[in-house]
mmCIF file of C-alpha atoms in Angstrom:
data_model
loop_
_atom_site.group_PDB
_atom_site.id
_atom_site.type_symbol
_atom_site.label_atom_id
_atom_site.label_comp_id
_atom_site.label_asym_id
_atom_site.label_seq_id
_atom_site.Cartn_x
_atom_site.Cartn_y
_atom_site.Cartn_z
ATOM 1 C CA UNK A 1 0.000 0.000 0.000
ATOM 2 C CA UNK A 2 2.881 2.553 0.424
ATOM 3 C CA UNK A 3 4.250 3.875 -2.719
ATOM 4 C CA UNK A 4 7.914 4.566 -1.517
ATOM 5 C CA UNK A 5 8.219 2.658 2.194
ATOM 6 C CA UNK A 6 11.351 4.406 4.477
ATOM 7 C CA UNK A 7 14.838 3.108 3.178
ATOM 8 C CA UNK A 8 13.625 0.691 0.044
ATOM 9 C CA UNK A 9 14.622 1.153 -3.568
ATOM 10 C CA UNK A 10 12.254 0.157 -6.120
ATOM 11 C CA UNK A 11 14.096 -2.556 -7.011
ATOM 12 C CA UNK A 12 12.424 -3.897 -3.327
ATOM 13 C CA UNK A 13 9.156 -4.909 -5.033
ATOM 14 C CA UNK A 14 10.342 -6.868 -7.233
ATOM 15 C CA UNK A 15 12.125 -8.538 -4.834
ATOM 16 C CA UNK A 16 9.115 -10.012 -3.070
ATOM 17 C CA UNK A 17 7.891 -11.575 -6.378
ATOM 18 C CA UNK A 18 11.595 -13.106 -6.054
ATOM 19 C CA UNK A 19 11.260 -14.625 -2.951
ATOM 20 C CA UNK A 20 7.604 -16.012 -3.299
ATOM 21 C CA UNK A 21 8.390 -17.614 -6.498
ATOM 22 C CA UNK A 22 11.245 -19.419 -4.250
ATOM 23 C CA UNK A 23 8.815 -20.585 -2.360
ATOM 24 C CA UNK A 24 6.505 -21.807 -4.595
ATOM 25 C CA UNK A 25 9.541 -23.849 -6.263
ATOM 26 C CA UNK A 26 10.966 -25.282 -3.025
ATOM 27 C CA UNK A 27 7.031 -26.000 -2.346
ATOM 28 C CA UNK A 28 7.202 -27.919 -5.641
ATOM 29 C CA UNK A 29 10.603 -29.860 -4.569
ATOM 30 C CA UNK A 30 9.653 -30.596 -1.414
ATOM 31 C CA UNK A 31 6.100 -31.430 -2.091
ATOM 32 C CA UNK A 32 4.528 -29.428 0.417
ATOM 33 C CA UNK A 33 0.945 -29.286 1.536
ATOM 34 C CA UNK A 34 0.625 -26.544 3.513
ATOM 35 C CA UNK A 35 2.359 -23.017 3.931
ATOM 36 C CA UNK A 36 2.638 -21.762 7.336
ATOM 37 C CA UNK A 37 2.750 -17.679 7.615
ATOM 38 C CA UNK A 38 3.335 -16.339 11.419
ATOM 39 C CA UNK A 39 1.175 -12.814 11.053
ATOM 40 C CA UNK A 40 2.284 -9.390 10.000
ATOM 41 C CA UNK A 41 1.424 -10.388 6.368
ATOM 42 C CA UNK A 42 -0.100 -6.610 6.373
ATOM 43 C CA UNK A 43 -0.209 -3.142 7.939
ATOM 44 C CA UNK A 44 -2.987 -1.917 9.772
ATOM 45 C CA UNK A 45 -2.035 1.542 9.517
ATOM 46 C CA UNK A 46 -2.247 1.279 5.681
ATOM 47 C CA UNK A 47 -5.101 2.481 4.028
ATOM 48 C CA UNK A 48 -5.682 0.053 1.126
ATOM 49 C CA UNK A 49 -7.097 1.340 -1.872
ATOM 50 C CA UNK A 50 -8.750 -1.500 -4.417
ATOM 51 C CA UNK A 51 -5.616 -1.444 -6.341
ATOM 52 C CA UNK A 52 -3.691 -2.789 -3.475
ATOM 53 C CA UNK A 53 -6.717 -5.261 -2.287
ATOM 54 C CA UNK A 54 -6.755 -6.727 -6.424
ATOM 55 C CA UNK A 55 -3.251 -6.986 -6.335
ATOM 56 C CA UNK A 56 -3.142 -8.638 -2.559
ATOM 57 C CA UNK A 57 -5.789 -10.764 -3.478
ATOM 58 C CA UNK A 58 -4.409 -12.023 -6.894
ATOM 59 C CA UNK A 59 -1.240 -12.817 -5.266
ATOM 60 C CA UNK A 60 -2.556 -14.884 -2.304
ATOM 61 C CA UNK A 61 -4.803 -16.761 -4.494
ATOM 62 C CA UNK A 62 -1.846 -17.906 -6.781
ATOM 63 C CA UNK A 63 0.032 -18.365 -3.618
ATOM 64 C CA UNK A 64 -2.556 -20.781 -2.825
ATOM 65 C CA UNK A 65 -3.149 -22.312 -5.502
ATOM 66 C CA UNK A 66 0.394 -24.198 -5.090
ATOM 67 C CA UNK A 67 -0.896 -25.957 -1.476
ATOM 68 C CA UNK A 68 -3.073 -28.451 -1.232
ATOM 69 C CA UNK A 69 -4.285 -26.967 2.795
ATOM 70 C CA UNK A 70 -3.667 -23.551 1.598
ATOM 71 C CA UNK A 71 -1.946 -20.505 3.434
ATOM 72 C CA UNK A 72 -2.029 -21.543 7.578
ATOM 73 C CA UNK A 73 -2.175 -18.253 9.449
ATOM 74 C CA UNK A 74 -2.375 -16.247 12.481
ATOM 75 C CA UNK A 75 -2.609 -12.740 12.899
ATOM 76 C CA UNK A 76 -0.179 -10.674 14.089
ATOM 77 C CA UNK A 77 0.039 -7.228 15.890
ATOM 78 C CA UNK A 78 0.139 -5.475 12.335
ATOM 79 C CA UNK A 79 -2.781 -6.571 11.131
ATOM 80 C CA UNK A 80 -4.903 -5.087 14.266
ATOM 81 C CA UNK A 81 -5.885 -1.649 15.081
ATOM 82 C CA UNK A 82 -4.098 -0.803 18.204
ATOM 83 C CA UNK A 83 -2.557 -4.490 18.004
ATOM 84 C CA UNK A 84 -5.784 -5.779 20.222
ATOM 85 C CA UNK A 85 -7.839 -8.842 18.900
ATOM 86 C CA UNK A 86 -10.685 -7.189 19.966
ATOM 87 C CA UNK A 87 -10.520 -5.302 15.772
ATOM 88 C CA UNK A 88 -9.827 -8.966 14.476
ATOM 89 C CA UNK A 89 -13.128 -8.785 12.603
ATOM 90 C CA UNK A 90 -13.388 -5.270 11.477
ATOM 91 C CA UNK A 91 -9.522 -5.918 9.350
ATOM 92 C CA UNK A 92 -9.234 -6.603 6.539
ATOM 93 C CA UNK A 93 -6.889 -9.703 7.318
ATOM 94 C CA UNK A 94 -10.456 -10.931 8.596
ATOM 95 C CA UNK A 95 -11.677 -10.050 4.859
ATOM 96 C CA UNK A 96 -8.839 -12.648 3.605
ATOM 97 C CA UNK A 97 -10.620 -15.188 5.965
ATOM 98 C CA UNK A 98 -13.915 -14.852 5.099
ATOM 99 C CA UNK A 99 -12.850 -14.943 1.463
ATOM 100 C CA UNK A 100 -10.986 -18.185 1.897
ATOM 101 C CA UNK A 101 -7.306 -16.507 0.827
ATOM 102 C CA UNK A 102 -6.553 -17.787 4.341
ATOM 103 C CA UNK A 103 -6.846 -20.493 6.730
ATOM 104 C CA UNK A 104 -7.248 -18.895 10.296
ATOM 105 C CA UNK A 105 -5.489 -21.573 12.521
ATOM 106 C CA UNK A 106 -5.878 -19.640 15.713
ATOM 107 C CA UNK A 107 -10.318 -20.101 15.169
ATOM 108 C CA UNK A 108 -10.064 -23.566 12.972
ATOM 109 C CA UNK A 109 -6.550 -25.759 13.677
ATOM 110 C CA UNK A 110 -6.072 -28.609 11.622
ATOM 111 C CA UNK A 111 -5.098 -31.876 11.688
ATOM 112 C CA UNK A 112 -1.693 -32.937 9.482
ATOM 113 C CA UNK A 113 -1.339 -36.450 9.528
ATOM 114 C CA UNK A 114 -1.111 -37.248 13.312
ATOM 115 C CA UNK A 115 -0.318 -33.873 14.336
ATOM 116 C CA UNK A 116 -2.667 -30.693 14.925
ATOM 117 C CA UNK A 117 -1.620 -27.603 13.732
ATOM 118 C CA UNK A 118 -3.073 -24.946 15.453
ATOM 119 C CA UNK A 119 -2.323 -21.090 17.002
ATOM 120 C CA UNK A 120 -2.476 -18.276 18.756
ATOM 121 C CA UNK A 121 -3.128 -14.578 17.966
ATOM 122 C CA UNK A 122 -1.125 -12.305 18.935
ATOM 123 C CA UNK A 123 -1.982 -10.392 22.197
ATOM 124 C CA UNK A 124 0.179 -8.142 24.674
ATOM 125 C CA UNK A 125 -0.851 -9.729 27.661
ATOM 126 C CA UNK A 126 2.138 -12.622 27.638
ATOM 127 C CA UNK A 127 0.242 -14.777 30.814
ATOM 128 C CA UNK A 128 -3.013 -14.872 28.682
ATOM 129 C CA UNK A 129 -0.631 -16.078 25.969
ATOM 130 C CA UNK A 130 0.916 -18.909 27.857
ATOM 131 C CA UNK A 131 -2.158 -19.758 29.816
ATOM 132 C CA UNK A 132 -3.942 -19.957 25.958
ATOM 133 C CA UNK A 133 -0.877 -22.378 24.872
ATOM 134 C CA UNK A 134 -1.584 -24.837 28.245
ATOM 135 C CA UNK A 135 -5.443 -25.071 27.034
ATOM 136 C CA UNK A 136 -4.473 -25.656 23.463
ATOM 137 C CA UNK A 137 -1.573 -28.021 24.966
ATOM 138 C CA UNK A 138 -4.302 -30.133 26.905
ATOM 139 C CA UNK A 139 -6.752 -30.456 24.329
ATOM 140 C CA UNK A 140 -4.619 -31.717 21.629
ATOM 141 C CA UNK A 141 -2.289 -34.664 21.683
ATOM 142 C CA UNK A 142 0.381 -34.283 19.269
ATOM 143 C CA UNK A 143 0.790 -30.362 18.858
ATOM 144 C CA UNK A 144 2.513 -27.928 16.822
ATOM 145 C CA UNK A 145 1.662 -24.371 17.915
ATOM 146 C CA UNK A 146 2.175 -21.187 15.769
ATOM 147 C CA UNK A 147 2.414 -17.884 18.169
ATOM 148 C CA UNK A 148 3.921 -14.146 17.115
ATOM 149 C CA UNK A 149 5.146 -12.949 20.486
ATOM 150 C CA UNK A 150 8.793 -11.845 21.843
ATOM 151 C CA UNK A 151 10.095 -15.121 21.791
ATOM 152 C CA UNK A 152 14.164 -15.666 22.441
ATOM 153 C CA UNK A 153 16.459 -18.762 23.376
ATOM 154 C CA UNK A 154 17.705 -17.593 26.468
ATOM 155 C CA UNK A 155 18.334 -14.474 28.514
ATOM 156 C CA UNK A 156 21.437 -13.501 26.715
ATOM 157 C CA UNK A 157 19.364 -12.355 23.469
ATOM 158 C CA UNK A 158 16.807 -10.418 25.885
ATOM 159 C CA UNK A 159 14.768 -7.934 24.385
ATOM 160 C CA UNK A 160 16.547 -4.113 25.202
ATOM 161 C CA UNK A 161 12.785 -2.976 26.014
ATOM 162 C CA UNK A 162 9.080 -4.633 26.760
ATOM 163 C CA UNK A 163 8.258 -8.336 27.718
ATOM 164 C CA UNK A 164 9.299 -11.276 26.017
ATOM 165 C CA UNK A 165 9.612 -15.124 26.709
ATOM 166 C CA UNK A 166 12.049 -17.622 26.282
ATOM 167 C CA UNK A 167 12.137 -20.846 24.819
ATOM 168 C CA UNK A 168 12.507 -22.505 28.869
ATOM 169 C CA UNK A 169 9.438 -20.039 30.352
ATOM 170 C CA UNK A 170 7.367 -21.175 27.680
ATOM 171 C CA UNK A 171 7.756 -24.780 27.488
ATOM 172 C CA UNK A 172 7.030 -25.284 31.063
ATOM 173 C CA UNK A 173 4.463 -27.433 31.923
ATOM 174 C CA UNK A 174 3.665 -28.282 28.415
ATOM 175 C CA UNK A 175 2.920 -32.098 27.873
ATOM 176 C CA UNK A 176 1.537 -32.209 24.614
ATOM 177 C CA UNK A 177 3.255 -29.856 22.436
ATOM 178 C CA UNK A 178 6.052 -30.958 20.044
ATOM 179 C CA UNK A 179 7.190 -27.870 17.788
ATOM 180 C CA UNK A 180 6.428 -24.124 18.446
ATOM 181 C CA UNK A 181 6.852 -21.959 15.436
ATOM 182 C CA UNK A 182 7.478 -17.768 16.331
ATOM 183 C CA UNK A 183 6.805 -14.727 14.701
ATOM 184 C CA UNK A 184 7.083 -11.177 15.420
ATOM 185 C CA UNK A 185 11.077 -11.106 16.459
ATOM 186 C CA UNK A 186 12.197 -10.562 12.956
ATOM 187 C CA UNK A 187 15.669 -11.664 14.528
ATOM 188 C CA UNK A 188 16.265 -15.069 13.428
ATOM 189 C CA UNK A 189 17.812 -17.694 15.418
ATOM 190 C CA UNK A 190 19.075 -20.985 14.643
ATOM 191 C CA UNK A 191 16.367 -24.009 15.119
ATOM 192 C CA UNK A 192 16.271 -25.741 18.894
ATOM 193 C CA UNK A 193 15.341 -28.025 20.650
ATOM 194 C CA UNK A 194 14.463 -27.253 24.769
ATOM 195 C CA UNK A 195 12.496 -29.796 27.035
ATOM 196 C CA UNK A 196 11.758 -31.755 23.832
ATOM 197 C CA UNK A 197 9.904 -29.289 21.927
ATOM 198 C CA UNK A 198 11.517 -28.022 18.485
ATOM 199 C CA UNK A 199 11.264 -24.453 18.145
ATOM 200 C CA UNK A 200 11.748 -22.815 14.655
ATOM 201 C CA UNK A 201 12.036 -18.920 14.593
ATOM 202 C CA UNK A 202 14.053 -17.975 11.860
ATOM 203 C CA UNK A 203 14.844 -14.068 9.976
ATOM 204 C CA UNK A 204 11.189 -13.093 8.843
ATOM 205 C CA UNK A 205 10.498 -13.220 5.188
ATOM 206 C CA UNK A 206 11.363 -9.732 3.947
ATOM 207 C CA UNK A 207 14.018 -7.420 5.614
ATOM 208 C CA UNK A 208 12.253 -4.235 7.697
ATOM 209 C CA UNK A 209 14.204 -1.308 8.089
ATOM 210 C CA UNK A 210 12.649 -0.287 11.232
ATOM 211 C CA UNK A 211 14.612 -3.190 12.997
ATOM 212 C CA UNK A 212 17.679 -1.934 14.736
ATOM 213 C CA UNK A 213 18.876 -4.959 15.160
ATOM 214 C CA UNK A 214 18.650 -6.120 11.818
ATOM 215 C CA UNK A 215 19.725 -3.529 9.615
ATOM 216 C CA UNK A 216 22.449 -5.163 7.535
ATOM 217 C CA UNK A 217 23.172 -7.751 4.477
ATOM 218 C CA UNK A 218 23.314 -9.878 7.514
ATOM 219 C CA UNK A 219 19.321 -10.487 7.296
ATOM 220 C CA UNK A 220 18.795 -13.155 4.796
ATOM 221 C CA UNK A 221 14.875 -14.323 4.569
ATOM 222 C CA UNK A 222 14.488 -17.952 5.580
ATOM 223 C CA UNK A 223 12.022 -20.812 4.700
ATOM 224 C CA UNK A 224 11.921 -23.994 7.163
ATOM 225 C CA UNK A 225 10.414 -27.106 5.528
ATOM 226 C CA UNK A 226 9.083 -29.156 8.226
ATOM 227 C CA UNK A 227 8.400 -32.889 7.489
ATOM 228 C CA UNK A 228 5.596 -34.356 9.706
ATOM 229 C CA UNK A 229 7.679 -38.012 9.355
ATOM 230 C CA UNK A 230 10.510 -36.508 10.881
ATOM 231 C CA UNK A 231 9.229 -33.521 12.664
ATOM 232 C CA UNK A 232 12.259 -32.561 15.049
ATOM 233 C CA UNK A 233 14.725 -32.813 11.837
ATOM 234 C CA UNK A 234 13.479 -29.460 10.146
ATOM 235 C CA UNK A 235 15.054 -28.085 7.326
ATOM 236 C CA UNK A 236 16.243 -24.303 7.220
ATOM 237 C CA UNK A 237 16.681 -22.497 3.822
ATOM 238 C CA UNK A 238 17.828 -19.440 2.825
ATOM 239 C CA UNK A 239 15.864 -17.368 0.225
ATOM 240 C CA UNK A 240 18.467 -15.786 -2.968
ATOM 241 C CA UNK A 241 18.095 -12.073 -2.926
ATOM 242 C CA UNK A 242 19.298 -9.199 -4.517
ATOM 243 C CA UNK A 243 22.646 -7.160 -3.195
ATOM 244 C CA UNK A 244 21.503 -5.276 -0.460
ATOM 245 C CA UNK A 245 22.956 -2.241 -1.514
ATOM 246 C CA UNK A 246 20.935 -2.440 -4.307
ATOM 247 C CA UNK A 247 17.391 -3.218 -2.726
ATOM 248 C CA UNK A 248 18.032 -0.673 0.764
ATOM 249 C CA UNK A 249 19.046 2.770 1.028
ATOM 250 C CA UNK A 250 21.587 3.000 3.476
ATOM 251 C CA UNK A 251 21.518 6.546 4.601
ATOM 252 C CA UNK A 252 17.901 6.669 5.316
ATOM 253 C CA UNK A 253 18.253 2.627 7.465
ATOM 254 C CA UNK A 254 20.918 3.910 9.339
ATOM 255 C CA UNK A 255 18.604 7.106 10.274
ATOM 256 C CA UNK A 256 16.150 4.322 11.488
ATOM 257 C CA UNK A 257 18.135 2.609 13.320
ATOM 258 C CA UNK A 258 19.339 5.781 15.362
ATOM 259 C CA UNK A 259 16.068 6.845 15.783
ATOM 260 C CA UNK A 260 15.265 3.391 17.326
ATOM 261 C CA UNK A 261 18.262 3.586 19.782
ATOM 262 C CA UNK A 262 17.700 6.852 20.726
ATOM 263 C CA UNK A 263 14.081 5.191 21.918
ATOM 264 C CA UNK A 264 15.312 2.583 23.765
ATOM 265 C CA UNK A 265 17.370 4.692 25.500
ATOM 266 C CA UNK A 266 15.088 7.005 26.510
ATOM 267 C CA UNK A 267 12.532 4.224 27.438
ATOM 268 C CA UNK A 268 15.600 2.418 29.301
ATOM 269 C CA UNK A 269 16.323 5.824 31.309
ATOM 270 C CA UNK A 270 12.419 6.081 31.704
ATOM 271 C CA UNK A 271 12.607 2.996 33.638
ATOM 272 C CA UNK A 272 14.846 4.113 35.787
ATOM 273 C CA UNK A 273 12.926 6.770 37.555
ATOM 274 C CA UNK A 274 10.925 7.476 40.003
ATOM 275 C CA UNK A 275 8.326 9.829 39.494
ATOM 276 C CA UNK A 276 7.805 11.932 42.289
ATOM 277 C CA UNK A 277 3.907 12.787 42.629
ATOM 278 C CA UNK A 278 4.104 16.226 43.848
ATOM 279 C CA UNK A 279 6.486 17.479 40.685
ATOM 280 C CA UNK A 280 6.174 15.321 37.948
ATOM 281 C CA UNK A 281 9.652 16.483 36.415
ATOM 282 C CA UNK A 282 11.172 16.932 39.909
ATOM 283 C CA UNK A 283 13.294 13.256 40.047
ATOM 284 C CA UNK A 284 13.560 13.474 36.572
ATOM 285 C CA UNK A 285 17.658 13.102 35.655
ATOM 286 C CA UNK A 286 18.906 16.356 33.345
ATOM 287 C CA UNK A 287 19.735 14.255 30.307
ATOM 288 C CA UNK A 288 15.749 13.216 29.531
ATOM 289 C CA UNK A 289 14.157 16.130 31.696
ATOM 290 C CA UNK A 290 13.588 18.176 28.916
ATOM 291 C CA UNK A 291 12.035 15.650 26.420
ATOM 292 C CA UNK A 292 9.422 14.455 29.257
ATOM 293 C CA UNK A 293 8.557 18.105 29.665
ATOM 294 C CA UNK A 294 8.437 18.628 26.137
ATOM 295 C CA UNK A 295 5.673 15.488 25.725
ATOM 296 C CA UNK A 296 3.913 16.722 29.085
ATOM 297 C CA UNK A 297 3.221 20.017 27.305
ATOM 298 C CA UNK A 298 2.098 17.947 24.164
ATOM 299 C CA UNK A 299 -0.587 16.017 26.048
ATOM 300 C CA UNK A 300 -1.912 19.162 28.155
ATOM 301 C CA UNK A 301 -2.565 20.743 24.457
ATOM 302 C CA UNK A 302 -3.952 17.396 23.336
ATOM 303 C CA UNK A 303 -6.565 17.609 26.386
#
């Protein structure tokens, strides 16, 4: 929907046609029946004209076309006004369900051979989120779970800012469950195995420039082919792209990426206070003082 997106060249678009027609041919070699997207297909905040909805639409439906159970999906905090579930219906990721583009996993999981593939939507609330995954874990035998949360190996790749999980919190009292497949961390991470559940959360699909950790040719776009005969013996493959110099604009990524740390360490410093109720700005250290004042004033001339 955006005619010139922060830090692309046009050369970017046709890039995605690149890496979906990968797809479709390691679907072909691999004979796949199913492809499994984590969320964030779209952008809430984008205001679709019927151009964009044809062309979404066309592309899905040839997507499709190459999978015998179709495009497996959850939604993700992109797709949702204000990232709540609560606007699942009104988006129009919801229109791609009703349509049949998509197969909503979270509402309808399916069965694949002996396994059931099912998910989770995305929500902020992380307890709901693992207290969802122990009801799903208990009603299905043989489970492979597909969430889009904050989800790392261990506390050495911690999150700078906000919640996350890892791989050990989450797989705790789960009996049932035998892969977990992430999205939302466009980070990738190699594939692993913790209290015998295989969890696959690789580089997302397409390279964001808003990611300050991922703003290099360092990002390659991954595919994991996951054989329900030998489900804890994935298979990881990385997508052939174009130069990076020639599909990014450097000057206006690395802009990004200072604008994100310069966020996370404000939020950091944030953290750090404490507020004192009778001057708001009182315990406030000199280095942020003036930029808390500065959005103070904003929201007393919002009100």
């Amino acid at each position: 929907g955006f005619e010139t997106p922060t830090g692309r060249t046009e050369q970017f678009f046709s890039q995605i046609d690149n890496k979906l027609a990968q797809v479709i041919a390691i679907a072909k070699q691999y004979d796949c029946k199913g492809l499994i997207s984590t969320g964030d297909m779209l952008d809430k905040a984008t205001n679709y004209q019927f151009k964009s909805v044809k062309g979404i639409q066309d592309k899905l439906k040839e997507l499709k076309a190459h999978f015998e159970l179709g495009i497996l999906s959850i939604v993700g905090n992109h797709e949702l006004l204000w990232a709540s579930r609560d606007y699942k219906k009104e988006t129009f990721y919801q229109h791609l369900i009703n349509h049949g583009y998509i197969h909503d996993i979270a509402e309808n999981p399916i069965k694949v051979g002996e396994y059931t593939l099912g998910g989770i939507d995305f929500t902020t609330d992380l307890n709901k989120l693992k207290a969802e995954l122990k009801e799903l874990d208990k009603k299905h035998k043989k489970l492979i779970v597909v969430l889009h949360a904050h989800l790392v190996p261990d506390e050495s790749q911690r999150i700078p800012f906000g919640e996350y999980l890892t791989y050990d919190t989450i797989a705790n009292g789960l009996e049932n469950t035998e892969m977990i497949i992430a999205g939302h961390l466009h980070k990738g991470f190699p594939i692993k195995q913790v209290k015998g559940i295989t969890f696959i959360n690789q580089w997302s699909f397409t390279r964001l420039s808003r990611d300050y950790y991922a703003v290099s040719g360092q990002h390659i776009p991954q595919v994991v082919i996951i054989d329900t005969d030998k489900l804890h013996e994935p298979i990881t493959i990385d997508l052939k792209v174009d130069d990076y110099d020639s599909t990014f604009i450097q000057k206006e990524l690395s802009r990004e990426a200072e604008i994100q740390k310069n966020l996370v360490d404000f939020v950091c410093k944030c953290n750090e206070v404490s507020i004192d109720s009778n001057s708001v700005v009182g315990s406030i250290p000199l280095a942020i003082k003036d930029r808390v004042e500065y959005y103070l004033n904003k929201a007393e001339e919002a009100v």
